Amino acid sequence: MRTTAVTRSTRPLEHTRFLALLTALLLAIGLVGVSSASAEPEDHPFRDPGLPLDERIEDLLSRLTLDEKLSLLHQSQQPIERLGIPYFKAGSEALHGVAWSNHRDQGWGQVLARRATVFPQAVGLASTWNPELIEQVGSVVGDELRGHHAIDPVLWGLQVWAPVVDLLRDPRWGRNEEGYSEDPLLTSAMATAYGSGLSGDDPDYLKVAPVLKHFYGYNNEADRSLSSSDLRPRVKHEYAFAAFKPVIEADAATGIMASYNLVNGRPTHVDPAIDEEVRSWTDRTLFNVSDAWGPRSLVEAQGYFDEHDEAYAAMLKAGLDSFTVDESNAGPTVGFLTSALEKGYLTEDDIDESVRNVLSIRFRLGQFDADGGPYGHITEDVIDRPEHRDLNRRTAEEALVLLNNADGTLPLDPEAATSVAVVGPLHDELYSDWYGGVMPYEVTPLDGIRERLGDDGTVTGVEGLDRVAFKDIATGAYLTATGTGSGDEVVASDTTPTTASQWDVNEWMADYATLRNVDNGRYLTGNFGPFNTSSEEPGGWFVQQQFRVEAQDDGTYLIQYVGYETNEGWWWIPEHYVTVGADGSVGTGSKADAARFEMDVISSGVDEAVAAASEADAAVVVVGSQPFVYGRENHDRETLALGGSQQELIEAVTAANPNTVVVLETSYPTTMDVEPASLLWTTHAGSETGTAVAGAIFGDVNPAGRVTQTWYAGTDDLPSIHDYDIIKSGWTYLYHEGTPLYPFGHGLSYATFEYTNLRTNGKATGGNGTIRVRVDVTNTGELPGEEVVQLYTHQRTSRTTVPRKQLRAFDRVSLAPGETRTVELTLRASDLATWDVTRERWAVERSDHDLLVGSSSEDIRQQTTIRVNGERIASRDLSTPTRAENFDDYSAVHLVDESKERGTAVEAAADGSWIEFADADLGDGAATFTAEVAKASSGEGSIEIRLDAPDGPLAGTATVPSTGDVYAYTSTTAGLVGASGTRDVYVVLTGGVRIASFSLE
């Protein structure tokens, strides 16, 4: 069994204690420039915890110089010795346990991980559908971060960049495991629970300060800093904001982190929604931060501003309070902000406002209290406590999802299945991920099954990988490892295969493979060559251990390098193939220059697995993903398919032993050509993965997890990963019309459940009423189990397109065999509101709503209908200025920034593009069309006003002159003919025109 390390530097606890003591000594003699709050400062009022928070903040603010204030706006806030203000580092990673932190001396690129409780990945936490449990998880993570902070308060900051609230709109997203769900309600429920646990239960103080990532419209890695997510108002309010808003409203987070992307043509780092929307969701003070390098990106990647001082000023005015950039060096940030002040981009009042936000959270963390506040007593002995291990096991168990059990293989009878073959690349392996910590111990599936069966069982473990040798047909030499150092280059040298020229091949996902050398156990790696075998596991920021073995028509093979570039960028560059020189040197080149290899199979992994399975009472095939291979930060996926070699393993073992269980460990929905009759899914679930898996296989645990996103049948029918309009393109269970592989909310049980006697607290309600739904759920099976009861609604009539169904409430309940429980699910009628683009506000429409209760979004067991006496949205009035973005439908347009500061306009992406404004009341006749337009390119463009259809009757045409700049707007008018009555109005754009607003008078 190999222990996976996800960072370049780890330290045992004893070493960390030594460094902490050494740091304390250096502090005492003045060799380290970090002070402590206990440095006996002058007794200023801001030190008095008995004073109101605002008074304490204002007292401290009044004592700071301008330079000191500016220094507090950087991620690495240096100590202010004269006031006894300690160092403060913004941001520690704790997505599913304490993960890593930036090294204070060696900069952003050097991270340090410590051992801590590693819980299931975030998508696994959400798969429990148990907010109460996840709040406990968050509390433990908060405790352990406090413990790390006690060891090293400089390295381990108490602001936490977690949870991730990005919606899992597209499972191809490289960071899928970091989010919770494609559904905003489930996402916000889990984020609220986790954030509440992190924050602690004190009404005024914080255990740690959670920051929500990443605001907003971020769900692709491809060109993430350059791509713009088009979010029309309904998608923005009903979907994107809907995940963040409840968490902020519940005071379960202390701020947001801006995302890398642009939204409607404007970088989120300067999006006014941060200040105007997000801060309006709570009365608490928020401390908002940039993402790493985000401030620089505004100039150096996105080119949105010409100068950094202007960019930094725009960020501050948009509502960000901290600049995550330049590692621990605050100098450039202070310099840019100083320049912004001198040029008049900012005032000192602007600076003070952000400094107040920063100080507010630092005060609530107890930094300026003599005793450190109510959480200041937490020390390192809290890390990895036995009760934390117990909670981790329970969480891994509750996260398990039984996807299929068609033949009833599960659970296995431990009395009948005393010999078990456990096979597959993950049978004796656990993985963490980029935002995961270092596990203090590991229970693999093989370990868990052996422990469960004990001395009375026989458990055989087989990895099931093909062992091969690659012979270059030009030189007759085999691809051979020469050592484990980064300078020990792989060459073509052996003329007969030795262990140094033998490789274990695993296709993880799609056809992305890793090649592990048999002689040294290390992985083939390199930056486009030369290659070496220095990697213990695939990992790092630039994952260089990825290859594709391509079969050729003549029976030979090419090896393509599909790792990351580290010198010229972060993207994957295709068409780099392994080459072999006449002297045996190995590098990369074009496909035309690629070396052709004969692939000698030394031993067949499938044959070994089949042999073990054939002799066992039962077989368990453990397959899945490696979190760093084929998709991670900066790298999306093109397909969701499980690797071909793993699918072959499943098929062969199942044929050899019908009593086969397949365990799938992945970070995202996965497709397979084979259809396992018994399929148990878990994300990478931390130290207790094996205990949880073994418990479910043998019936000690009855799986009750549910998938939190649609498992599509494939990717062929999915739109572009850059298409964020879930309404028009039919994304997620809310709008998808196809038949999924597994629907949102799906999960089976060893028990069976019957739903009866659905009732509500009335047949109708007002727009501000409360709807209470009760249903009786009975365990009709022979085993105790848990059922996740889910309430969905569907609005029957609307002026606009509404979801097929939408999750409104859920409850995970435990039932003994024969037990019946009445489950009550509550929602407010206001929860049924949609964003009314005609008036730019929420509206609860008058309509009948189906109330759908069941075990998944597609497994509805009981339903009824309730009348909601909301409002009728009147026909549009286009006689007053109407924002162009508030259309009802469109074709071939982009949403763009009206100005750099605020506003969204519509831009024609092609001639003849259009936007529709449905059900417009034109009265006796509109005579004049007036619009605010811009056109950067030369020549004239045009806007046609058509009725009823994009090619319907032409009411008028306006000419749009070149304005020379996308932000230079002018008015254009046109006379109208025949524009009367209630009609659908189409605005048809030609010539690269931008339109911000218009009216028909």
Coordinates of N, CA and C in Angstrom, one line a residue, residues 164 527 793 995:
V164 N -16.9 25.8 -1.1 CA -17.1 26.2 -2.5 C -18.6 26.1 -2.8
N527 N 8.3 17.3 -18.2 CA 7.7 18.5 -18.8 C 8.0 18.4 -20.3
T793 N -41.4 20.8 -6.7 CA -42.6 21.5 -7.2 C -42.5 21.7 -8.7
I995 N -26.5 47.1 -27.8 CA -27.7 47.9 -27.4 C -27.8 47.7 -25.9

